[in-house]
mmCIF file of C-alpha atoms in Angstrom:
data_model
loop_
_atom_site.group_PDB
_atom_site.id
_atom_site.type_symbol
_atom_site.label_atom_id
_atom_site.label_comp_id
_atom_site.label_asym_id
_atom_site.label_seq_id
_atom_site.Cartn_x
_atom_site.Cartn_y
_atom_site.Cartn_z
ATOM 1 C CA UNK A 1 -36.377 2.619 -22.148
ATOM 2 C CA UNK A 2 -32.948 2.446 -21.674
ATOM 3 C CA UNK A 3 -30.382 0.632 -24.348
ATOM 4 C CA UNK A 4 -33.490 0.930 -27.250
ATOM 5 C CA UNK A 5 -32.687 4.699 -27.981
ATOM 6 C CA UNK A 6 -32.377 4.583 -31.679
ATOM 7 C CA UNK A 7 -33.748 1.016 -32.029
ATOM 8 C CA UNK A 8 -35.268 1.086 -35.503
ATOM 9 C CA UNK A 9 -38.261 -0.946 -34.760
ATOM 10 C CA UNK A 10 -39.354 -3.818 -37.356
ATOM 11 C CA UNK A 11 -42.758 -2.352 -37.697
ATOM 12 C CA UNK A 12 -41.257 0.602 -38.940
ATOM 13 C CA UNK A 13 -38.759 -0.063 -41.748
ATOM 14 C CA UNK A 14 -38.679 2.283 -44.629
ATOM 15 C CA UNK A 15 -36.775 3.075 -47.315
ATOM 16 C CA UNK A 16 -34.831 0.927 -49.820
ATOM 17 C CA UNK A 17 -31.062 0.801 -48.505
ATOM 18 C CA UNK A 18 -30.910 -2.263 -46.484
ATOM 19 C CA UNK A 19 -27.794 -3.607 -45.692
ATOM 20 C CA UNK A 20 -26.723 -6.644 -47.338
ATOM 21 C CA UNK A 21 -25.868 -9.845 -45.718
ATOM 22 C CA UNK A 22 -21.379 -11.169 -45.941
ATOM 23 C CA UNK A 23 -21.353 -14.983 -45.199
ATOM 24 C CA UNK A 24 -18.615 -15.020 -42.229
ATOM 25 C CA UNK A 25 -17.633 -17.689 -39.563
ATOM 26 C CA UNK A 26 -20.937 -17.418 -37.417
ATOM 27 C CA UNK A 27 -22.555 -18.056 -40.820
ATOM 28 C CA UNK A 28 -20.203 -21.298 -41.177
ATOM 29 C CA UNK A 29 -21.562 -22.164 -37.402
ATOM 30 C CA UNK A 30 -25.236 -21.303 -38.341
ATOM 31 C CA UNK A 31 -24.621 -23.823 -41.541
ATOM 32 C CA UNK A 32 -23.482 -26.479 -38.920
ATOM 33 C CA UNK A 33 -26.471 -26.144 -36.827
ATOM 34 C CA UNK A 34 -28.490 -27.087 -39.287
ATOM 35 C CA UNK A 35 -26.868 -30.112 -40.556
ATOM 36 C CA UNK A 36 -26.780 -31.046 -36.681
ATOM 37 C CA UNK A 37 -30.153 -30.279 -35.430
ATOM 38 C CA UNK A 38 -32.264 -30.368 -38.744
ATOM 39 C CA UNK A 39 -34.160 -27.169 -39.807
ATOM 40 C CA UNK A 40 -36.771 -25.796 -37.740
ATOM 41 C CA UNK A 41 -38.603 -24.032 -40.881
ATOM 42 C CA UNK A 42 -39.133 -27.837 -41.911
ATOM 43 C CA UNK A 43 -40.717 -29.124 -38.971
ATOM 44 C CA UNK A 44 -39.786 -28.823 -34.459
ATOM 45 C CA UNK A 45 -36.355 -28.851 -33.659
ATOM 46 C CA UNK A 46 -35.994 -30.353 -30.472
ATOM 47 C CA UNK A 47 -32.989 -28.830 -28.160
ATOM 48 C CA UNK A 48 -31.710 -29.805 -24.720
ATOM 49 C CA UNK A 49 -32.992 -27.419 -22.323
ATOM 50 C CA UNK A 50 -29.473 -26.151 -21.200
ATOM 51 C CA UNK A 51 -27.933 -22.699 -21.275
ATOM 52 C CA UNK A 52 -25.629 -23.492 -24.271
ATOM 53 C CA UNK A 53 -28.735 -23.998 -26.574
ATOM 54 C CA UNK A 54 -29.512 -20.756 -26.444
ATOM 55 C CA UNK A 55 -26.104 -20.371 -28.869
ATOM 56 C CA UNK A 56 -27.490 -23.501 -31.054
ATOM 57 C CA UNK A 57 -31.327 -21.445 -31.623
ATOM 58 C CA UNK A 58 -29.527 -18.367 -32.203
ATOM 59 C CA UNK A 59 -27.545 -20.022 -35.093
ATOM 60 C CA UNK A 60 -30.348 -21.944 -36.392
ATOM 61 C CA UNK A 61 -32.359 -18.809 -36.666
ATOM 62 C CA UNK A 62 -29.754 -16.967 -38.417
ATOM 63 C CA UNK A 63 -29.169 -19.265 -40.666
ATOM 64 C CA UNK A 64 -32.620 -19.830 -41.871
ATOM 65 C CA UNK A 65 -33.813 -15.969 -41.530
ATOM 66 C CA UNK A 66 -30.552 -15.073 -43.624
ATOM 67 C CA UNK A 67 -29.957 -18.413 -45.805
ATOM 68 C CA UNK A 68 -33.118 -19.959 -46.240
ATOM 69 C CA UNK A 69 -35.935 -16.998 -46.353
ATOM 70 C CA UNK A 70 -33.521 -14.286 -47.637
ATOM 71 C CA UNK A 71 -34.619 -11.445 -45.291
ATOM 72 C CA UNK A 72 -32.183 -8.466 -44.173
ATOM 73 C CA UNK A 73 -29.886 -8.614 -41.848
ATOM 74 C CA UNK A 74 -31.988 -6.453 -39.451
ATOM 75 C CA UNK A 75 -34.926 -8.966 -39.245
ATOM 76 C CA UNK A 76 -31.871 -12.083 -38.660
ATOM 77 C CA UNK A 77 -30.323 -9.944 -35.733
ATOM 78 C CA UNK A 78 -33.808 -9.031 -34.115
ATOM 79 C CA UNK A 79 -35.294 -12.219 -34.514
ATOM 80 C CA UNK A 80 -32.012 -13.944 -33.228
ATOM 81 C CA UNK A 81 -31.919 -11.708 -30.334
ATOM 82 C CA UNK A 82 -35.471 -12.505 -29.303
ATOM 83 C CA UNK A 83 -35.403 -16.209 -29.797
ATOM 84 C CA UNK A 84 -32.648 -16.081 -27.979
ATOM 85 C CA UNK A 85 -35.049 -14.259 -24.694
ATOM 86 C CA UNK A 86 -37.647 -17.586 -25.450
ATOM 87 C CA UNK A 87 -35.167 -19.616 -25.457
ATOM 88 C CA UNK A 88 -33.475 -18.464 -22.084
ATOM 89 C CA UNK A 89 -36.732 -18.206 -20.359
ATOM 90 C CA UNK A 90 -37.843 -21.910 -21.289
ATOM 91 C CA UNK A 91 -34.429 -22.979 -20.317
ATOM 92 C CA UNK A 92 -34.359 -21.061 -16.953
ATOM 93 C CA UNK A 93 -37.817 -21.264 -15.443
ATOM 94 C CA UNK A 94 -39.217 -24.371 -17.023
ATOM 95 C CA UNK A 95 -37.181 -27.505 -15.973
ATOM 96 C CA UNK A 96 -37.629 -29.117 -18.406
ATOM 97 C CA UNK A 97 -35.161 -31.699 -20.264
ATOM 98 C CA UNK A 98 -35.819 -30.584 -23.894
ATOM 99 C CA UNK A 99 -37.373 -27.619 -25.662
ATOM 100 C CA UNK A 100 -39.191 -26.986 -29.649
ATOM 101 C CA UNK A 101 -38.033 -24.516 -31.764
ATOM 102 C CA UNK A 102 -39.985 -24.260 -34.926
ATOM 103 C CA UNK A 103 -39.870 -20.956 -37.793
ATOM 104 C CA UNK A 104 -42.818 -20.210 -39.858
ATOM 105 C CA UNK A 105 -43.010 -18.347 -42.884
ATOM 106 C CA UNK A 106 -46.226 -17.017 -44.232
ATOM 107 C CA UNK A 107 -46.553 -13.614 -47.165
ATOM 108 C CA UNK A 108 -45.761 -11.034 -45.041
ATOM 109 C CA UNK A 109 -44.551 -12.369 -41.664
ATOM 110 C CA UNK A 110 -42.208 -14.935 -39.646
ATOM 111 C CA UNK A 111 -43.091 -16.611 -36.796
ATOM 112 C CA UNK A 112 -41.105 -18.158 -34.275
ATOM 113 C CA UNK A 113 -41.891 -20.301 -31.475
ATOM 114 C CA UNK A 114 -40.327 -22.062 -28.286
ATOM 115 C CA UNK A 115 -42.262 -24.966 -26.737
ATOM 116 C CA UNK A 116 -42.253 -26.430 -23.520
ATOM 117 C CA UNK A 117 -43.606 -28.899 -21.548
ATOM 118 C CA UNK A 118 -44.333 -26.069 -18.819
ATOM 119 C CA UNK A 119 -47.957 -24.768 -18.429
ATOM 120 C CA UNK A 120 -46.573 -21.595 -16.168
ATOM 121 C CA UNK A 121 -47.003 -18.572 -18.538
ATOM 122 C CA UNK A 122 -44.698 -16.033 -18.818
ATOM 123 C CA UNK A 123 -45.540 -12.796 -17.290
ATOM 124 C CA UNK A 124 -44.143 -9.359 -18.847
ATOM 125 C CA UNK A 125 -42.961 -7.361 -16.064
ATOM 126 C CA UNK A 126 -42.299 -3.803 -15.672
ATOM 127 C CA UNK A 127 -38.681 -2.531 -16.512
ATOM 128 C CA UNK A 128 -36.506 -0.317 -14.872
ATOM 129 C CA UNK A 129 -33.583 1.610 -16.279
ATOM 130 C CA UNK A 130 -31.295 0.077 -13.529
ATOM 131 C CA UNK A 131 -32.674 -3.962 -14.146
ATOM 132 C CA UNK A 132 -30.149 -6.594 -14.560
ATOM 133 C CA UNK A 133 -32.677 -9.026 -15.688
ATOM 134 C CA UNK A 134 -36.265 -9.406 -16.508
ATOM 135 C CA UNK A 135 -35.518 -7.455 -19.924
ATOM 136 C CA UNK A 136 -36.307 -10.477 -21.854
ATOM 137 C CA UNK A 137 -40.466 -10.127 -22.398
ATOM 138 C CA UNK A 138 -39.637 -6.392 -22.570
ATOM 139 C CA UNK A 139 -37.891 -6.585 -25.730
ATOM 140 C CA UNK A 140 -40.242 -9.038 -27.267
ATOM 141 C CA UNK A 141 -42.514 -6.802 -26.827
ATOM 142 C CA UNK A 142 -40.916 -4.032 -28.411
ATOM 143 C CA UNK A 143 -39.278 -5.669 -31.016
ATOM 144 C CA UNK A 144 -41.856 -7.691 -32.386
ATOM 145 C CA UNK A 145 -45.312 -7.389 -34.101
ATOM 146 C CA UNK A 146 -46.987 -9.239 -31.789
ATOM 147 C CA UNK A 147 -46.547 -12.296 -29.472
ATOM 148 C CA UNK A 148 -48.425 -14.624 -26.989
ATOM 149 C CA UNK A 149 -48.447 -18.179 -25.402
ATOM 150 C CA UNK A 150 -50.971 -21.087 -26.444
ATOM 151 C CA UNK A 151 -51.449 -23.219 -23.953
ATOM 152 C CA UNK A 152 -50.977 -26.702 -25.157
ATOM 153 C CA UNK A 153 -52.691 -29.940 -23.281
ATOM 154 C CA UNK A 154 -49.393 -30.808 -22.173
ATOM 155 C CA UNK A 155 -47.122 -26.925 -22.142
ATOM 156 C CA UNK A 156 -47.141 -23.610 -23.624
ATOM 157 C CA UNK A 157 -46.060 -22.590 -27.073
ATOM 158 C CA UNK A 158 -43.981 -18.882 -26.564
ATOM 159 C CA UNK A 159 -44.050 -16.885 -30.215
ATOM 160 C CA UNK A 160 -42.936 -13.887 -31.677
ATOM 161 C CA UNK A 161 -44.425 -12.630 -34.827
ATOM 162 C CA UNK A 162 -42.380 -10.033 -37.232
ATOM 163 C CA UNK A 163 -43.667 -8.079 -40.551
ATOM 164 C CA UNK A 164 -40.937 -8.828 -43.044
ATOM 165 C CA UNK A 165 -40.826 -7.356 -46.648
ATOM 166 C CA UNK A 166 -41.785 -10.011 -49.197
ATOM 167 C CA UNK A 167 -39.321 -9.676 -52.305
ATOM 168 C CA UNK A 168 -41.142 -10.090 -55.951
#
């Protein structure tokens, strides 16, 4: 599809050159977050549902995919860009006042999720070259492992899962 030409996929990383991550000012911002909001690879981390969260997730994830667990800067800009997607749909089409982000690390994978208090699933639409929007499920898909929705008695969980390369 148009704008992933040349995507390197996560599923399909080889080779042992990865770029290495340079602390910068983001990182500084991403350190911030934390201190602010908590850390969601501890436990939830609830966030207002309002468009400038989406910056606050973003931050958070960076900082624990690059700080915390390590991983290349390829997973932190993948997964950033597709929690950012979760976060924009919950925030857009939910109403609700507050949203969970929570980050999950097991041998092997991360997993990230976005709850709300919505039970309306999210529906993965077709995408055409000339789309403005809609894009966000699309690259989920593509970019990640594998994703879905639980259902929750009261919302939906939205995750992303991503094959990461445990280091000995």
């Amino acid at each position: 599809m148009a704008g992933l030409e040349g995507v390197e996929q996560p599923r399909q990383r080889g080779g042992s050159a990865a770029a290495r991550w340079v602390p910068g000012a983001e990182d500084e911002r991403a350190v911030k977050a934390v201190e602010l909001y908590g850390n969601p690879a501890d436990g939830e981390v609830c966030l207002p549902s309002q468009p400038e969260s989406a910056a606050t997730a973003r931050r958070l994830t960076q900082s624990v995919v690059l700080r915390h667990w390590a991983l290349s800067p390829q997973i932190a800009e993948h997964a950033v860009l597709l929690v950012s997607e979760l976060v924009g749909n919950a925030v857009r089409h939910t109403g609700a006042r507050v949203f969970g982000l929570r980050m999950l690390r097991r041998r092997g994978w991360i997993r990230i999720e976005v709850r709300d208090p919505s039970r309306g699933l999210p529906c993965l639409m077709p995408v055409h070259e000339l789309d403005t929007s809609g894009r966000g499920l699309f690259l989920v898909d593509k970019l990640s492992d594998r994703w879905g929705v639980d259902l929750l008695p009261r919302g939906k969980t939205t995750w992303f899962e991503m094959r990461v390369a445990d280091r000995p």
